[in-house]
Amino acid sequence: MSSNADPFGVPQVAAPRPPRHVAIIMDGNGRWAAARGLPRTEGHRRGVEALRRTIGAAIEFGIGTLTVFSFSSENWSRPPAEVQFLFGLLRLFIQRDLADLHERGVRVTVIGARDALPGDIRGLIEQAEGLTAANRALELVVAFNYGARDEIARAARRIAEDVAAGRLDAGAVDETALSTRLDTARFPDPDLIVRTSGEMRLSNFLLWQSAYAEFVFTPVLWPDFDRETLRAALDEYAGRARRFGGIAARSGA
C-alpha cells in the first residue's frame, strides 16, 4: 500500500484494491437447516437470499468478477427430489432476479455442462446471458452442473479435435491452448476463493484456474453469509503477500 501526506500533514494510506475475481464455494445450506430443525430445502432457499446479498456487496466493493459454485456435477447423487428443488431454485432465481440484475449492470454467465440440463433451464440460461451480455458493473459467473475435471477433459477433447482437423499443431499445445478452451476463458483466474461452512477443500471447483489463488475458509454457513462476511474475507486477502512463485510480492488486483 502506498501512503502520502494530506495538506494538513496527516499520513494518508491508500485503501487496498479489491481482487479482480472472487470465487465462492457456497456450502452449508443443509447443516444450516438441520441446526434449526428445518428441511434442507429451506436451507437452499435461504442460500438464494445470501446470494442476493453477496451480489450487492460485490458491486459495492468493486469486485469485477464473482463466481459462485451453485450445483456440482457430483450433486446428481443427491435425492432426486432435492435435485429437482435445486433446479427449481435456478428457474426462480433467473425469472425473479434477472430484471434486477440487468438493471444493476450485472452480466450473467453460466459455466458447466449443459447437455444434461432440462430444456427449459437451458433456455432460461441463454435468455439471461443474452439479455445481460453488454453489462459491465459485475460479471456474475454461476457454476451449475459444473465439475473442474469434466471442464478440463472437455477442453482437452477440443484440443484433440483441433489437432486432428489440422487447426492446431500438436507442438503448439501449451497452457494457453488449454486455458482458452476452458469454460472460464473469458475471465481472469480467481484471486480469492472463499469456502463457507468450515470445510477446507476445493471439491472439484476451478482446479486449473486456482493455481495461484488465495484461499479463505470461514465457518459461516452459506445462508448466514452477508456483506460483513465478504468484507472480512477481502480484508484477510488484502493482508496476503502474493508472489506467484517468485520472491517479491506482487499485487493480484
mmCIF file of C-alpha atoms in Angstrom:
data_model
loop_
_atom_site.group_PDB
_atom_site.id
_atom_site.type_symbol
_atom_site.label_atom_id
_atom_site.label_comp_id
_atom_site.label_asym_id
_atom_site.label_seq_id
_atom_site.Cartn_x
_atom_site.Cartn_y
_atom_site.Cartn_z
ATOM 1 C CA MET A 1 0.000 0.000 0.000
ATOM 2 C CA SER A 2 1.221 3.490 -0.744
ATOM 3 C CA SER A 3 0.916 6.485 1.550
ATOM 4 C CA ASN A 4 1.414 10.225 1.388
ATOM 5 C CA ALA A 5 0.553 13.289 3.450
ATOM 6 C CA ASP A 6 -2.511 15.461 3.055
ATOM 7 C CA PRO A 7 -2.239 19.303 3.174
ATOM 8 C CA PHE A 8 -2.505 19.144 6.977
ATOM 9 C CA GLY A 9 0.402 16.715 7.327
ATOM 10 C CA VAL A 10 -1.716 13.673 8.196
ATOM 11 C CA PRO A 11 -0.433 10.483 6.505
ATOM 12 C CA GLN A 12 -2.963 9.029 4.085
ATOM 13 C CA VAL A 13 -2.861 5.294 3.368
ATOM 14 C CA ALA A 14 -4.395 4.129 0.103
ATOM 15 C CA ALA A 15 -7.145 1.560 0.554
ATOM 16 C CA PRO A 16 -6.224 -1.846 -0.892
ATOM 17 C CA ARG A 17 -7.738 -2.560 -4.262
ATOM 18 C CA PRO A 18 -10.285 -5.372 -4.269
ATOM 19 C CA PRO A 19 -9.418 -8.621 -6.027
ATOM 20 C CA ARG A 20 -10.499 -8.675 -9.651
ATOM 21 C CA HIS A 21 -12.101 -12.092 -9.314
ATOM 22 C CA VAL A 22 -13.625 -13.667 -6.207
ATOM 23 C CA ALA A 23 -14.945 -17.231 -6.346
ATOM 24 C CA ILE A 24 -17.163 -18.677 -3.613
ATOM 25 C CA ILE A 25 -17.963 -22.291 -2.766
ATOM 26 C CA MET A 26 -21.401 -21.836 -1.226
ATOM 27 C CA ASP A 27 -21.541 -24.589 1.377
ATOM 28 C CA GLY A 28 -23.615 -25.351 4.463
ATOM 29 C CA ASN A 29 -27.248 -24.964 3.405
ATOM 30 C CA GLY A 30 -28.202 -28.400 4.694
ATOM 31 C CA ARG A 31 -26.381 -28.006 8.007
ATOM 32 C CA TRP A 32 -27.937 -24.566 8.494
ATOM 33 C CA ALA A 33 -31.409 -26.094 8.078
ATOM 34 C CA ALA A 34 -30.683 -29.143 10.226
ATOM 35 C CA ALA A 35 -29.438 -26.972 13.096
ATOM 36 C CA ARG A 36 -32.832 -25.242 13.096
ATOM 37 C CA GLY A 37 -34.983 -28.318 12.642
ATOM 38 C CA LEU A 38 -35.932 -27.223 9.120
ATOM 39 C CA PRO A 39 -35.993 -29.207 5.861
ATOM 40 C CA ARG A 40 -32.872 -28.986 3.655
ATOM 41 C CA THR A 41 -34.943 -27.181 1.035
ATOM 42 C CA GLU A 42 -35.346 -24.234 3.400
ATOM 43 C CA GLY A 43 -31.583 -24.037 3.702
ATOM 44 C CA HIS A 44 -31.285 -23.864 -0.091
ATOM 45 C CA ARG A 45 -33.988 -21.184 -0.223
ATOM 46 C CA ARG A 46 -32.148 -19.079 2.351
ATOM 47 C CA GLY A 47 -28.978 -19.670 0.363
ATOM 48 C CA VAL A 48 -30.503 -17.804 -2.572
ATOM 49 C CA GLU A 49 -31.133 -14.849 -0.263
ATOM 50 C CA ALA A 50 -27.461 -14.958 0.741
ATOM 51 C CA LEU A 51 -26.501 -14.917 -2.930
ATOM 52 C CA ARG A 52 -28.564 -11.782 -3.489
ATOM 53 C CA ARG A 53 -26.794 -10.073 -0.570
ATOM 54 C CA THR A 54 -23.405 -11.151 -1.856
ATOM 55 C CA ILE A 55 -24.022 -9.847 -5.365
ATOM 56 C CA GLY A 56 -24.939 -6.452 -3.941
ATOM 57 C CA ALA A 57 -21.843 -6.419 -1.732
ATOM 58 C CA ALA A 58 -19.597 -7.441 -4.643
ATOM 59 C CA ILE A 59 -20.861 -4.483 -6.674
ATOM 60 C CA GLU A 60 -20.372 -2.165 -3.697
ATOM 61 C CA PHE A 61 -16.805 -3.377 -3.104
ATOM 62 C CA GLY A 62 -15.792 -3.023 -6.749
ATOM 63 C CA ILE A 63 -15.184 -6.706 -7.482
ATOM 64 C CA GLY A 64 -15.030 -7.293 -11.221
ATOM 65 C CA THR A 65 -15.966 -10.985 -11.407
ATOM 66 C CA LEU A 66 -17.885 -13.081 -8.882
ATOM 67 C CA THR A 67 -18.064 -16.825 -9.495
ATOM 68 C CA VAL A 68 -20.362 -18.957 -7.344
ATOM 69 C CA PHE A 69 -20.438 -22.762 -7.154
ATOM 70 C CA SER A 70 -24.154 -23.457 -7.328
ATOM 71 C CA PHE A 71 -24.583 -27.092 -8.418
ATOM 72 C CA SER A 72 -21.719 -29.524 -8.952
ATOM 73 C CA SER A 73 -21.661 -32.407 -11.389
ATOM 74 C CA GLU A 74 -21.470 -34.657 -8.296
ATOM 75 C CA ASN A 75 -24.713 -33.245 -6.875
ATOM 76 C CA TRP A 76 -26.707 -35.562 -9.158
ATOM 77 C CA SER A 77 -26.115 -38.244 -6.494
ATOM 78 C CA ARG A 78 -28.383 -36.376 -4.063
ATOM 79 C CA PRO A 79 -32.019 -37.468 -3.647
ATOM 80 C CA PRO A 80 -33.971 -36.762 -6.865
ATOM 81 C CA ALA A 81 -36.445 -34.517 -5.043
ATOM 82 C CA GLU A 82 -33.608 -32.303 -3.782
ATOM 83 C CA VAL A 83 -32.044 -32.131 -7.247
ATOM 84 C CA GLN A 84 -35.359 -31.059 -8.730
ATOM 85 C CA PHE A 85 -35.758 -28.455 -5.987
ATOM 86 C CA LEU A 86 -32.335 -27.016 -6.839
ATOM 87 C CA PHE A 87 -33.342 -26.861 -10.497
ATOM 88 C CA GLY A 88 -36.494 -25.048 -9.439
ATOM 89 C CA LEU A 89 -34.469 -22.532 -7.442
ATOM 90 C CA LEU A 90 -32.355 -21.754 -10.504
ATOM 91 C CA ARG A 91 -35.521 -21.253 -12.531
ATOM 92 C CA LEU A 92 -36.951 -18.896 -9.914
ATOM 93 C CA PHE A 93 -33.689 -17.012 -9.489
ATOM 94 C CA ILE A 94 -33.483 -16.258 -13.206
ATOM 95 C CA GLN A 95 -37.175 -15.475 -13.569
ATOM 96 C CA ARG A 96 -37.424 -13.250 -10.476
ATOM 97 C CA ASP A 97 -33.961 -11.677 -10.305
ATOM 98 C CA LEU A 98 -32.910 -11.293 -13.927
ATOM 99 C CA ALA A 99 -34.586 -7.905 -14.434
ATOM 100 C CA ASP A 100 -32.995 -6.530 -11.260
ATOM 101 C CA LEU A 101 -29.566 -7.925 -12.159
ATOM 102 C CA HIS A 102 -29.839 -6.387 -15.608
ATOM 103 C CA GLU A 103 -30.870 -3.017 -14.176
ATOM 104 C CA ARG A 104 -27.855 -3.087 -11.846
ATOM 105 C CA GLY A 105 -25.479 -3.785 -14.722
ATOM 106 C CA VAL A 106 -24.712 -7.418 -13.882
ATOM 107 C CA ARG A 107 -23.623 -9.689 -16.712
ATOM 108 C CA VAL A 108 -24.650 -13.310 -16.129
ATOM 109 C CA THR A 109 -22.676 -16.271 -17.450
ATOM 110 C CA VAL A 110 -23.346 -19.911 -16.583
ATOM 111 C CA ILE A 111 -20.480 -22.421 -16.819
ATOM 112 C CA GLY A 112 -20.647 -26.201 -16.721
ATOM 113 C CA ALA A 113 -22.049 -28.981 -18.885
ATOM 114 C CA ARG A 114 -25.500 -28.064 -20.208
ATOM 115 C CA ASP A 115 -26.414 -31.180 -22.172
ATOM 116 C CA ALA A 116 -27.935 -32.955 -19.153
ATOM 117 C CA LEU A 117 -29.993 -29.967 -18.024
ATOM 118 C CA PRO A 118 -33.730 -29.721 -18.743
ATOM 119 C CA GLY A 119 -34.530 -27.835 -21.931
ATOM 120 C CA ASP A 120 -36.389 -25.019 -20.190
ATOM 121 C CA ILE A 121 -33.393 -24.344 -17.921
ATOM 122 C CA ARG A 122 -31.063 -24.205 -20.925
ATOM 123 C CA GLY A 123 -33.448 -21.700 -22.476
ATOM 124 C CA LEU A 124 -33.533 -19.551 -19.338
ATOM 125 C CA ILE A 125 -29.727 -19.581 -19.167
ATOM 126 C CA GLU A 126 -29.489 -18.443 -22.788
ATOM 127 C CA GLN A 127 -32.060 -15.722 -22.094
ATOM 128 C CA ALA A 128 -30.119 -14.449 -19.072
ATOM 129 C CA GLU A 129 -26.801 -14.458 -20.905
ATOM 130 C CA GLY A 130 -28.251 -12.744 -23.957
ATOM 131 C CA LEU A 131 -30.091 -10.019 -22.056
ATOM 132 C CA THR A 132 -27.120 -9.074 -19.871
ATOM 133 C CA ALA A 133 -24.298 -9.505 -22.408
ATOM 134 C CA ALA A 134 -23.463 -5.793 -22.584
ATOM 135 C CA ASN A 135 -23.457 -5.171 -18.818
ATOM 136 C CA ARG A 136 -20.204 -4.257 -17.078
ATOM 137 C CA ALA A 137 -20.890 -3.473 -13.389
ATOM 138 C CA LEU A 138 -20.215 -7.086 -12.340
ATOM 139 C CA GLU A 139 -19.521 -10.375 -14.105
ATOM 140 C CA LEU A 140 -21.615 -12.975 -12.274
ATOM 141 C CA VAL A 141 -20.453 -16.470 -13.194
ATOM 142 C CA VAL A 142 -22.731 -19.264 -11.996
ATOM 143 C CA ALA A 143 -21.124 -22.728 -11.974
ATOM 144 C CA PHE A 144 -24.113 -25.037 -12.488
ATOM 145 C CA ASN A 145 -23.712 -28.741 -13.281
ATOM 146 C CA TYR A 146 -20.030 -27.908 -13.125
ATOM 147 C CA GLY A 147 -17.023 -30.057 -12.281
ATOM 148 C CA ALA A 148 -13.445 -28.933 -12.845
ATOM 149 C CA ARG A 149 -12.192 -32.325 -14.017
ATOM 150 C CA ASP A 150 -15.018 -32.509 -16.532
ATOM 151 C CA GLU A 151 -14.217 -28.958 -17.682
ATOM 152 C CA ILE A 152 -10.544 -29.845 -18.220
ATOM 153 C CA ALA A 153 -11.489 -33.055 -20.035
ATOM 154 C CA ARG A 154 -13.822 -31.141 -22.352
ATOM 155 C CA ALA A 155 -11.053 -28.610 -23.067
ATOM 156 C CA ALA A 156 -8.597 -31.442 -23.810
ATOM 157 C CA ARG A 157 -11.150 -33.002 -26.148
ATOM 158 C CA ARG A 158 -11.446 -29.704 -28.044
ATOM 159 C CA ILE A 159 -7.664 -29.569 -28.375
ATOM 160 C CA ALA A 160 -7.602 -33.139 -29.709
ATOM 161 C CA GLU A 161 -10.318 -32.300 -32.228
ATOM 162 C CA ASP A 162 -8.456 -29.179 -33.384
ATOM 163 C CA VAL A 163 -5.195 -31.118 -33.789
ATOM 164 C CA ALA A 164 -6.963 -33.895 -35.712
ATOM 165 C CA ALA A 165 -8.617 -31.329 -38.003
ATOM 166 C CA GLY A 166 -5.335 -29.540 -38.665
ATOM 167 C CA ARG A 167 -6.452 -26.331 -36.950
ATOM 168 C CA LEU A 168 -3.772 -26.654 -34.262
ATOM 169 C CA ASP A 169 -0.255 -28.058 -34.357
ATOM 170 C CA ALA A 170 0.430 -30.592 -31.603
ATOM 171 C CA GLY A 171 3.666 -28.769 -30.808
ATOM 172 C CA ALA A 172 1.664 -25.604 -30.054
ATOM 173 C CA VAL A 173 -0.362 -27.234 -27.267
ATOM 174 C CA ASP A 174 0.556 -25.358 -24.091
ATOM 175 C CA GLU A 175 -1.099 -23.833 -21.022
ATOM 176 C CA THR A 176 -2.642 -21.069 -23.099
ATOM 177 C CA ALA A 177 -4.134 -23.546 -25.558
ATOM 178 C CA LEU A 178 -5.922 -25.298 -22.719
ATOM 179 C CA SER A 179 -6.893 -22.138 -20.808
ATOM 180 C CA THR A 180 -8.572 -20.631 -23.850
ATOM 181 C CA ARG A 181 -10.756 -23.720 -24.199
ATOM 182 C CA LEU A 182 -12.000 -23.769 -20.619
ATOM 183 C CA ASP A 183 -15.465 -22.550 -19.664
ATOM 184 C CA THR A 184 -13.805 -19.588 -17.940
ATOM 185 C CA ALA A 185 -11.662 -18.488 -20.902
ATOM 186 C CA ARG A 186 -13.190 -15.001 -20.863
ATOM 187 C CA PHE A 187 -12.370 -14.319 -17.209
ATOM 188 C CA PRO A 188 -9.201 -13.765 -15.214
ATOM 189 C CA ASP A 189 -8.194 -16.538 -12.859
ATOM 190 C CA PRO A 190 -9.653 -16.082 -9.361
ATOM 191 C CA ASP A 191 -7.528 -14.023 -6.989
ATOM 192 C CA LEU A 192 -9.519 -15.184 -3.967
ATOM 193 C CA ILE A 193 -11.526 -18.347 -3.323
ATOM 194 C CA VAL A 194 -13.824 -18.351 -0.291
ATOM 195 C CA ARG A 195 -15.382 -21.512 1.087
ATOM 196 C CA THR A 196 -18.073 -21.328 3.714
ATOM 197 C CA SER A 197 -19.130 -23.774 6.475
ATOM 198 C CA GLY A 198 -15.617 -24.525 7.740
ATOM 199 C CA GLU A 199 -14.794 -27.175 5.118
ATOM 200 C CA MET A 200 -11.257 -26.888 3.721
ATOM 201 C CA ARG A 201 -11.231 -28.395 0.250
ATOM 202 C CA LEU A 202 -11.892 -27.347 -3.350
ATOM 203 C CA SER A 203 -14.411 -30.101 -4.153
ATOM 204 C CA ASN A 204 -13.582 -30.163 -7.869
ATOM 205 C CA PHE A 205 -14.017 -26.398 -8.285
ATOM 206 C CA LEU A 206 -11.799 -24.324 -10.633
ATOM 207 C CA LEU A 207 -8.856 -26.700 -10.239
ATOM 208 C CA TRP A 208 -6.874 -25.287 -13.173
ATOM 209 C CA GLN A 209 -7.744 -21.657 -12.520
ATOM 210 C CA SER A 210 -6.919 -21.714 -8.795
ATOM 211 C CA ALA A 211 -3.185 -22.372 -9.238
ATOM 212 C CA TYR A 212 -2.223 -19.079 -7.565
ATOM 213 C CA ALA A 213 -5.468 -18.124 -5.838
ATOM 214 C CA GLU A 214 -5.562 -17.130 -2.196
ATOM 215 C CA PHE A 215 -7.953 -19.156 -0.003
ATOM 216 C CA VAL A 216 -10.141 -18.042 2.869
ATOM 217 C CA PHE A 217 -12.119 -20.663 4.805
ATOM 218 C CA THR A 218 -14.880 -19.301 7.011
ATOM 219 C CA PRO A 219 -17.017 -21.243 9.490
ATOM 220 C CA VAL A 220 -20.055 -19.184 8.467
ATOM 221 C CA LEU A 221 -22.731 -21.364 6.865
ATOM 222 C CA TRP A 222 -23.785 -20.063 3.460
ATOM 223 C CA PRO A 223 -27.326 -18.892 4.412
ATOM 224 C CA ASP A 224 -25.718 -16.599 7.019
ATOM 225 C CA PHE A 225 -23.148 -15.166 4.584
ATOM 226 C CA ASP A 226 -23.521 -11.402 4.211
ATOM 227 C CA ARG A 227 -21.740 -8.152 3.414
ATOM 228 C CA GLU A 228 -19.618 -8.243 6.546
ATOM 229 C CA THR A 229 -18.512 -11.831 5.950
ATOM 230 C CA LEU A 230 -17.365 -10.892 2.465
ATOM 231 C CA ARG A 231 -15.701 -7.767 3.825
ATOM 232 C CA ALA A 232 -13.766 -9.880 6.349
ATOM 233 C CA ALA A 233 -12.572 -12.208 3.566
ATOM 234 C CA LEU A 234 -11.436 -9.232 1.485
ATOM 235 C CA ASP A 235 -9.602 -7.778 4.478
ATOM 236 C CA GLU A 236 -7.786 -11.069 5.003
ATOM 237 C CA TYR A 237 -6.912 -11.201 1.310
ATOM 238 C CA ALA A 238 -5.537 -7.654 1.444
ATOM 239 C CA GLY A 239 -3.006 -8.758 4.051
ATOM 240 C CA ARG A 240 -1.608 -11.591 1.927
ATOM 241 C CA ALA A 241 1.733 -11.342 0.060
ATOM 242 C CA ARG A 242 1.155 -12.830 -3.386
ATOM 243 C CA ARG A 243 4.435 -13.966 -5.014
ATOM 244 C CA PHE A 244 3.181 -16.179 -7.877
ATOM 245 C CA GLY A 245 6.236 -18.435 -7.495
ATOM 246 C CA GLY A 246 8.700 -15.545 -7.246
ATOM 247 C CA ILE A 247 10.402 -13.793 -4.326
ATOM 248 C CA ALA A 248 8.945 -10.289 -4.385
ATOM 249 C CA ALA A 249 5.267 -9.960 -3.543
ATOM 250 C CA ARG A 250 3.007 -8.750 -6.344
ATOM 251 C CA SER A 251 -0.491 -7.392 -6.285
ATOM 252 C CA GLY A 252 -3.129 -9.684 -7.725
ATOM 253 C CA ALA A 253 -5.529 -6.791 -8.373
#
